[in-house]
XYZ file of C-alpha atoms in Angstrom:
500
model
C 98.760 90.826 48.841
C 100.304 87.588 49.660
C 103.465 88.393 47.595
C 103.649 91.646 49.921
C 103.193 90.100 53.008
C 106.110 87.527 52.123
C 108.552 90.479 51.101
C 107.391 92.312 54.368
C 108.517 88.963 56.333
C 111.603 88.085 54.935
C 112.860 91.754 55.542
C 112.042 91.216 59.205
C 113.859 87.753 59.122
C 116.704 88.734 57.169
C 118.339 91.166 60.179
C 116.945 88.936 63.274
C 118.711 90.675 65.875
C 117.875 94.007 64.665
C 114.242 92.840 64.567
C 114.203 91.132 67.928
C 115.864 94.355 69.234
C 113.014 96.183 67.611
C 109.939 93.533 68.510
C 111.620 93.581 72.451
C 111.033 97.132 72.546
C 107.326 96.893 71.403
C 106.778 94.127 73.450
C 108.207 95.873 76.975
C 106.042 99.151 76.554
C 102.814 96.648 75.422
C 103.566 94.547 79.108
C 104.446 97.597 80.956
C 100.661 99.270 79.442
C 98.780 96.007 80.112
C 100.361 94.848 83.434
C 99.427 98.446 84.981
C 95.707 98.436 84.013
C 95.282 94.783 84.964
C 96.677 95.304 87.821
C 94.853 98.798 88.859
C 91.857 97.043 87.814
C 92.527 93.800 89.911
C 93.094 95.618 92.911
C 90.290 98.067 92.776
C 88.554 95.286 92.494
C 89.671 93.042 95.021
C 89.592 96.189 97.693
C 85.723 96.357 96.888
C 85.443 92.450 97.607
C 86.944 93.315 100.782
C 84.731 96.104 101.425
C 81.431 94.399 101.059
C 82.221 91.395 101.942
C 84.391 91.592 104.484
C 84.151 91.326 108.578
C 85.202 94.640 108.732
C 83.797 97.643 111.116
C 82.110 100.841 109.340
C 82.146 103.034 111.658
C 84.783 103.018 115.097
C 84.832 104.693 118.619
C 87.701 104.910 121.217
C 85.627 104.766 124.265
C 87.022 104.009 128.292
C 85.816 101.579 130.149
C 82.323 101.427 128.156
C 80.385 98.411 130.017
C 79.592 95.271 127.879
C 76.116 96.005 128.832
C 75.443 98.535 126.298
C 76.511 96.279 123.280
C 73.130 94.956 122.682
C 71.480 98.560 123.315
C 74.109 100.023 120.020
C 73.123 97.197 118.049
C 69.691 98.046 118.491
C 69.882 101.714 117.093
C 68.826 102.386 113.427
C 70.651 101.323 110.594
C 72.870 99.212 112.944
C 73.686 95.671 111.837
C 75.983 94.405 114.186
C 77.813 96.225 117.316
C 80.976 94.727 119.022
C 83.248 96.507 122.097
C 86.687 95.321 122.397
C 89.655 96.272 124.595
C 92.690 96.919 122.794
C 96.292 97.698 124.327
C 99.325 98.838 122.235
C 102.743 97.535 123.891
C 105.817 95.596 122.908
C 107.009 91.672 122.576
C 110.081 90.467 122.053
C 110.839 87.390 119.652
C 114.195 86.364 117.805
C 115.978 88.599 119.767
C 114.219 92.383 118.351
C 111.437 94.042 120.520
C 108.762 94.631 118.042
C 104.842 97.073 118.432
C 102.171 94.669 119.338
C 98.797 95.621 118.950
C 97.204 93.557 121.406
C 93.070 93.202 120.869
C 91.073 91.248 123.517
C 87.810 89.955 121.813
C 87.444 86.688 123.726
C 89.341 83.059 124.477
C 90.918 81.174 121.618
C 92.488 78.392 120.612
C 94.943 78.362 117.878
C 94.022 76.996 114.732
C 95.897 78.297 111.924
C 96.901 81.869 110.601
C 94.820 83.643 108.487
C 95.679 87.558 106.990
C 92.820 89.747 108.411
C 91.714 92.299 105.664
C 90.879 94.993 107.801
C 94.821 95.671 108.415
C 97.907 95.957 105.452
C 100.198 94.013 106.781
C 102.396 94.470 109.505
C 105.286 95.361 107.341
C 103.319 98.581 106.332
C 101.932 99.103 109.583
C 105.010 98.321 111.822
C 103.191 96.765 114.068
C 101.404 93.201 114.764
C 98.520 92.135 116.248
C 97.868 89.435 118.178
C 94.146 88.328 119.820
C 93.930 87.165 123.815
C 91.669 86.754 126.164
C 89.623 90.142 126.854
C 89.840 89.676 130.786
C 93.841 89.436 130.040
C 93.439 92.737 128.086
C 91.492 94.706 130.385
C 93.681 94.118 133.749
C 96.575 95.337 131.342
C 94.615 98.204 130.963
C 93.342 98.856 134.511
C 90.028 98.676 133.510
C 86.534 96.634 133.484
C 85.102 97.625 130.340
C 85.663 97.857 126.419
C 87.572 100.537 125.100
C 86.563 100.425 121.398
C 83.320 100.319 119.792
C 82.401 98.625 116.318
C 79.447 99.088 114.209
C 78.676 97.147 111.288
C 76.169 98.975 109.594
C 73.225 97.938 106.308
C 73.429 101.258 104.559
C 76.098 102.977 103.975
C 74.170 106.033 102.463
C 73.606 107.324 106.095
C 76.851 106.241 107.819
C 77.075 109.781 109.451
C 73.670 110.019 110.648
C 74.023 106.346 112.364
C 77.978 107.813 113.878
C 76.037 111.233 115.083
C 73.448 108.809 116.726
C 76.246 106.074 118.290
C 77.817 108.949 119.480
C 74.292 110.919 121.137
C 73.857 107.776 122.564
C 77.655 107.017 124.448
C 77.189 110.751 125.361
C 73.964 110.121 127.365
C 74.971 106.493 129.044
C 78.053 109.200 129.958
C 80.801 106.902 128.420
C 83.870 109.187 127.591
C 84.797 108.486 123.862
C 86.261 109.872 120.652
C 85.346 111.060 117.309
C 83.622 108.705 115.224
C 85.835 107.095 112.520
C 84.038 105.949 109.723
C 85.253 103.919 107.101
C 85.312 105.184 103.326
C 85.389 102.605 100.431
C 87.094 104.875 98.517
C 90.218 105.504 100.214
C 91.895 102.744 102.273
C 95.061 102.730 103.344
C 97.937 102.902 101.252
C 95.721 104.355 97.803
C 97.685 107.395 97.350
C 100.977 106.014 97.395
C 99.351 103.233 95.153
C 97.947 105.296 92.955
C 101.138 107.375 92.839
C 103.076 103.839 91.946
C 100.770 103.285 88.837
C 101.328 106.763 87.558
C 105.312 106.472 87.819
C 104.629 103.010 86.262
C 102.145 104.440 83.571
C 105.066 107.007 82.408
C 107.844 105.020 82.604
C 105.338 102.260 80.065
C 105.014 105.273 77.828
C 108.101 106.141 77.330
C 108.729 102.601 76.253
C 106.213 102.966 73.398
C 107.637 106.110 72.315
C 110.805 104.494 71.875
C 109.641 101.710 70.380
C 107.656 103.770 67.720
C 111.337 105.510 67.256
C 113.235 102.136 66.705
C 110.507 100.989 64.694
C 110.996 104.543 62.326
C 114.848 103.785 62.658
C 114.482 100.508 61.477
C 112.388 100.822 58.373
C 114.332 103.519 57.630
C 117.757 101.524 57.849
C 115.455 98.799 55.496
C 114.808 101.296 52.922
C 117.872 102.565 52.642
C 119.044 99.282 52.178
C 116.228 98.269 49.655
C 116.744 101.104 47.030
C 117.688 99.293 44.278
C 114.585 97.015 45.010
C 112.614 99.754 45.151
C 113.720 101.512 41.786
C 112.796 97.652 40.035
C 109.481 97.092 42.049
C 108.981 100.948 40.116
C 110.145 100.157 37.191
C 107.781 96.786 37.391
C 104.870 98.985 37.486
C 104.318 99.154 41.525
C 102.189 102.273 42.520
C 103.336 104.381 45.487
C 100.610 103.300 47.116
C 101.918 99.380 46.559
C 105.463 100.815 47.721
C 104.044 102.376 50.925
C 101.687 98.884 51.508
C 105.184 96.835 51.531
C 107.014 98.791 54.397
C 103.247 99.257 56.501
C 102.705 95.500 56.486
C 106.295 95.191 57.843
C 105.514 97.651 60.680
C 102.160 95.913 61.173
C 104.061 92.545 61.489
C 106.808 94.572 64.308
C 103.501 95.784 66.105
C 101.582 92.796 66.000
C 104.472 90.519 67.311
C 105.605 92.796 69.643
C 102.052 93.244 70.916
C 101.530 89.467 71.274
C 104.294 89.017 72.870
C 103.699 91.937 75.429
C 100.637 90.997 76.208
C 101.777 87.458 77.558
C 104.542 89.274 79.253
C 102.041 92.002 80.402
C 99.473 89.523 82.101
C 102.427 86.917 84.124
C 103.865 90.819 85.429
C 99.986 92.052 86.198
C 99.577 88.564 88.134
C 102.934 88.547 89.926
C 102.409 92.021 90.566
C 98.831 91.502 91.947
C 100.058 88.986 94.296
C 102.757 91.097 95.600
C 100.572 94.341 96.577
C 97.924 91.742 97.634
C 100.044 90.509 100.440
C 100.861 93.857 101.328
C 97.124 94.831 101.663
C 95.971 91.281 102.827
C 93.569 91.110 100.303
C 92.107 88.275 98.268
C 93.482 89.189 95.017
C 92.466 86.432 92.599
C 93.141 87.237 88.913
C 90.697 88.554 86.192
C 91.820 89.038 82.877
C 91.582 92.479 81.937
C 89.668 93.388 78.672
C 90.775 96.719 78.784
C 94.085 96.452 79.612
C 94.562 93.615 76.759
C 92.479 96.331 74.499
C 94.853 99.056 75.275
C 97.999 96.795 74.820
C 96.577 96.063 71.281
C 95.837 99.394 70.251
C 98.976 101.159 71.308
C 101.468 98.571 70.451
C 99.928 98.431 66.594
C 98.762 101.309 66.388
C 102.178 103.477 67.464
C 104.413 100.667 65.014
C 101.933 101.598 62.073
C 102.391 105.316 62.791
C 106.342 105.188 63.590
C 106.248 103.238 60.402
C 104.851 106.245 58.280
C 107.761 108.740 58.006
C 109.726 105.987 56.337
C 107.118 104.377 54.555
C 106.759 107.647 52.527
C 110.382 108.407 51.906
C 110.249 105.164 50.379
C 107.198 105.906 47.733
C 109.450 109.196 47.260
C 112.689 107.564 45.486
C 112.492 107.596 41.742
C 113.254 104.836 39.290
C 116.067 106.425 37.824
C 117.811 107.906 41.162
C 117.190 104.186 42.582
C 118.977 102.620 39.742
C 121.883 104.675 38.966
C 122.822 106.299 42.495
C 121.810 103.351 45.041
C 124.123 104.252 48.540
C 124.406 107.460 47.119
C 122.969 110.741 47.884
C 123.041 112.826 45.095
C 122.107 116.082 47.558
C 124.904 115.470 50.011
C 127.054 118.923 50.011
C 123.914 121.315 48.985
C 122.063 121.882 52.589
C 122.586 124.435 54.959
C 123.491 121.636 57.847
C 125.611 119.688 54.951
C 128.178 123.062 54.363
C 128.459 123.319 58.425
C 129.691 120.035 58.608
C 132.179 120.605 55.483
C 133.494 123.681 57.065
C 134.445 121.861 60.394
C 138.452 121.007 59.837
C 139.983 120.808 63.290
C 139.054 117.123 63.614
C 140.899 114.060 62.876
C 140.251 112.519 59.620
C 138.032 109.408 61.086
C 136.302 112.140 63.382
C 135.235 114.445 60.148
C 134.377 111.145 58.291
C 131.984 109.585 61.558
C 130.912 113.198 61.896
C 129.795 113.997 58.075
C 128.330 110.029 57.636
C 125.955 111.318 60.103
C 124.695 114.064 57.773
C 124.323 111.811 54.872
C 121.250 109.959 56.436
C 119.723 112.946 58.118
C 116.180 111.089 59.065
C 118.281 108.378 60.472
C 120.525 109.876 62.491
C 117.704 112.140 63.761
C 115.428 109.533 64.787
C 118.863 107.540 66.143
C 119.398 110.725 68.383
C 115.981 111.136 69.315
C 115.758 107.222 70.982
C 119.142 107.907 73.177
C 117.530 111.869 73.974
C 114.465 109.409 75.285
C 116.507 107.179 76.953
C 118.102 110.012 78.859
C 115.209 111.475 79.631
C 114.279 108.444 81.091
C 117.348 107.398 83.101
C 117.109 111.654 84.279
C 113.110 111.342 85.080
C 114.029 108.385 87.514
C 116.236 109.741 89.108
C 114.683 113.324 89.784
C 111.874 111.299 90.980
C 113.944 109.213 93.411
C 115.471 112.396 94.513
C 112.377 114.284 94.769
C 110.927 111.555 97.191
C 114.207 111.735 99.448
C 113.696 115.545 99.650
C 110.127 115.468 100.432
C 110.915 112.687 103.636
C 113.213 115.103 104.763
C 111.305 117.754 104.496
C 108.212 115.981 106.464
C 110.898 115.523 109.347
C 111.991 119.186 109.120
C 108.210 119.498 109.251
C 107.532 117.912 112.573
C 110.388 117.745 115.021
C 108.860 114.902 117.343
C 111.142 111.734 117.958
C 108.692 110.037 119.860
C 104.385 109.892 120.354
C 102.408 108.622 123.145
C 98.897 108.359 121.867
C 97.039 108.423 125.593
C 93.695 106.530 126.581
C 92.640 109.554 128.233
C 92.016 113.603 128.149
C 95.121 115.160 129.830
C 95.995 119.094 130.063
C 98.569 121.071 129.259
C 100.696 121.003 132.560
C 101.255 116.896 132.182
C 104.037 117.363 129.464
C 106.008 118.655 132.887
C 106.379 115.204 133.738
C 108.283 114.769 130.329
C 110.126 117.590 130.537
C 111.691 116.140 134.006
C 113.060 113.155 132.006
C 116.523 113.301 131.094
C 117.620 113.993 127.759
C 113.691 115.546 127.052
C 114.142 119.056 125.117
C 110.368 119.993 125.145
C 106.836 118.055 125.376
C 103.662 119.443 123.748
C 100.404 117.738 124.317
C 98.055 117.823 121.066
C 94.376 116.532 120.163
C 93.178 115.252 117.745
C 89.978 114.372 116.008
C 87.868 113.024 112.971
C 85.393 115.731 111.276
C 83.448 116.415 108.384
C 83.910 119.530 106.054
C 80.961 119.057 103.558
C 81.362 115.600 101.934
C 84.994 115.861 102.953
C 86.657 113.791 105.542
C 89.356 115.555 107.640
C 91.623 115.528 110.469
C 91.963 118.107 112.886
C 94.750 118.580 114.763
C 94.601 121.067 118.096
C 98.111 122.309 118.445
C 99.639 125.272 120.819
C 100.105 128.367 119.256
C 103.816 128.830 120.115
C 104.569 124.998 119.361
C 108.109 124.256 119.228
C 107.476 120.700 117.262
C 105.886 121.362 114.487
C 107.025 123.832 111.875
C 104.654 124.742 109.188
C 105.009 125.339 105.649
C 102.741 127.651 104.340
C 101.220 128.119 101.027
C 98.668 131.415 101.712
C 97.720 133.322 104.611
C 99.443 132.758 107.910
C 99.651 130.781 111.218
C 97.493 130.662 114.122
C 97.555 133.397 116.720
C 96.557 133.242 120.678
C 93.885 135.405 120.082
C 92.299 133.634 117.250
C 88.416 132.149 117.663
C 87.663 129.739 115.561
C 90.364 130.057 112.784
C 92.286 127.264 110.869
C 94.621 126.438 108.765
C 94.214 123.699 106.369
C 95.651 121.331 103.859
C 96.330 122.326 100.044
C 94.169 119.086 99.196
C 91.303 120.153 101.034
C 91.741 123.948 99.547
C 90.971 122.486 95.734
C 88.036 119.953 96.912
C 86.454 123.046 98.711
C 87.523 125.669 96.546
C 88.099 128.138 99.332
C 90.472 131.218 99.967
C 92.004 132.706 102.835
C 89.372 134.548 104.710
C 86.399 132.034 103.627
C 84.306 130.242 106.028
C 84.166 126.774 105.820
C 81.745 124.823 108.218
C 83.452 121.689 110.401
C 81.079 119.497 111.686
């Protein structure tokens, strides 16, 4: 065994660019594997922290002018921990020279101490907006009013979150406080997860398509060292080496590529994962301290030996395959060159120059080789094509959410308005047509949703749709909703589905 392993590592060491080549390849689809489950698992992580720990609000109310009085009366319903009403006003600032969306929250005086990254928000670069606390008298006279216009609710169990929003809201209904639909917070999707989740997929493929073509350069590589090593392998046959002892030789050199390349990927993998962490962290403004992840270094171990010792088979066996007495009268030569179907194709190809035929026919005298050598640069291409079909994918579907809505401007209002105010918009110059929608949080089953109350001839929205059709004038209580919310329901045009 030891002799073996020596013969397996002076092969790697005698071509040490085509090995580091080989071992670089390993070791960028090991970090890309690793880095993407540490990191998923990090962050999934760290978002729970924030979730339990937190000073964050469960379940929210836009209310007007709700007196401070009746702050001690919410905390006091069931399965209320803590209730807080704040004023909030939305307007702009101006610093280095840009006007930039303030989001301006009155909670009570304070003096500046520091800064601090608030994990209820992403940050402002996601959001577009900043926020910035004052005094609450300061926010309510920009607001024209005397009282709170948002309630929070911490709450102890989260099991009955809707039955504790149903009662907040029963009980702002009877002290006659207008307000909005309850907005209750999920731990299992905050802002930002889908596109998040989306990033780790395009990640995840883009890792496996590294190990494939690792496990190809590997194949290309032994297969380049056996065809090399013939002569070596007619004497180690003619010494009295099995095919078995033949086949051990060129595994343990695959097993050395994987387990260097692995090694090496996983160190790579973990200083990506915890740059990588820190970057989405600050994003999110979460406290994203780093774990090592078991499974991620697991996974990085298995794939990048595992797919080097499999690449490594095809070639491994030709090997066992050569006979003594082909090895050590015909080494370079192929003795079947000429007799194939592909071989007399080549042959009868004569309109090229003489160093074209000769490139062209060398590449049907190593047939595995070249194969596996054209399957890496197919995967490369496929690659190179993937990205960019996804990049333009993404551009097509932002312009298609624009040619979706055709709204260049929202005014979210603190107050129920009808139909006949958008005349006052219209009257503005260079105003093409106003629409005044509502909007609200619901339920459907365990599902949370969004519905939006639009006119039936709106001009500023344009819908895309799947099944069925659009609203009518005359319709009582129909909807249209989202292909998402069609396979967690598992509904069909002309179901009932029950909103509450």
């Amino acid at each position: 065994m030891n002799a073996l392993f020596l013969k397996a590592y002076r092969d790697l060491t005698k071509r040490r660019v085509r090995s580091l080549l080989t071992i670089g390849a390993i070791a960028i689809g090991v970090a890309g594997i690793v880095a993407i489950v540490s990191t998923a698992q990090n962050l999934t992580r760290a978002q729970a922290d924030a979730f339990v720990n937190a000073s964050q609000a469960d379940i929210k109310f836009w209310a007007w002018d709700a007196p401070f009085t009746t702050e001690r009366a919410l905390a006091e319903l069931p399965n209320v921990a803590d209730a807080e009403l704040r004023n909030n006003f939305s307007t702009r600032c101006k610093w280095n020279g840009v006007n930039r969306d303030v989001y301006l929250v009155g909670t009570r005086t304070l003096t500046l101490a520091g800064f601090a990254a608030s994990p209820n928000y992403p940050t402002a670069t996601i959001l577009d907006y900043a926020t910035i606390y004052a005094n609450a008298n300061d926010v309510q006279r920009l607001l024209g009013i005397s009282g709170a216009n948002e309630v929070l609710l911490k709450i102890q169990d989260y099991t009955h979150a809707r039955d504790t929003a149903r009662d907040a809201e029963r009980f702002l209904r009877r002290r006659g406080i207008d307000h909005g639909a309850p907005d209750v917070r999920d731990p299992q999707n905050f802002l930002g997860k889908r596109e998040l989740e989306a990033l780790f997929v395009l990640l995840s493929v883009f890792s496996a398509v590294g190990i494939i073509t690792s496990g190809f350069l590997v194949a290309n590589t032994l297969a380049a060292m056996t065809g090399e090593q013939v002569g070596e392998i007619g004497t180690l046959k003619a010494l009295g080496a099995t095919r078995g002892q033949v086949l051990l030789v060129y595994l343990v050199a695959s097993a050395l590529y994987g387990i260097v390349g692995t090694i090496v990927g996983i160190i790579l993998g973990t200083l990506a994962s915890w740059r990588l962490l820190a970057f989405l962290g600050s994003f999110l403004n979460l406290e994203t301290g780093f774990v090592f992840s078991p499974e991620g270094i697991g996974l990085g171990v298995f794939i990048g030996i595992f797919v080097t010792i499999l690449a490594g088979l095809v070639p491994s066996f030709t090997a066992t395959r050569i006979r003594v007495k082909e090895a050590l009268e015909a080494y370079g030569i192929t003795s079947t060159y000429g007799q194939g179907r592909v071989d007399r194709a080549v042959q009868k190809i004569i309109a090229l120059p003489p160093l074209a035929a000769m490139s062209l026919r060398n590449l049907a005298r190593r047939k595995v080789r070249s194969v596996i050598t054209l399957a890496v640069i197919a995967v490369a291409v496929a690659a190179s094509l993937a990205a960019q079909s996804t990049s333009t994918s993404v551009d097509r579907a932002l312009d298609e959410l624009f040619e979706t809505f055709h709204a260049d401007a929202w005014a979210w209002l603190d107050q129920w308005v009808g139909s006949n105010f958008t005349a006052s918009f219209r009257a503005a110059d260079g105003v093409t047509a106003a629409e005044v929608w509502t909007l609200t949080d619901a339920w459907v089953g365990t599902d949370r949703v969004r519905v939006w109350g639009l006119p039936t001839n709106t001009a500023l929205y344009a819908p895309k749709l799947i099944e069925g059709r659009w609203l009518n004038a005359d319709d009582v209580d129909g909807v249209v909703i989202s292909t998402d919310l069609v396979a967690k329901q598992n509904v069909r045009v002309n179901d009932s589905i029950s909103v509450e």
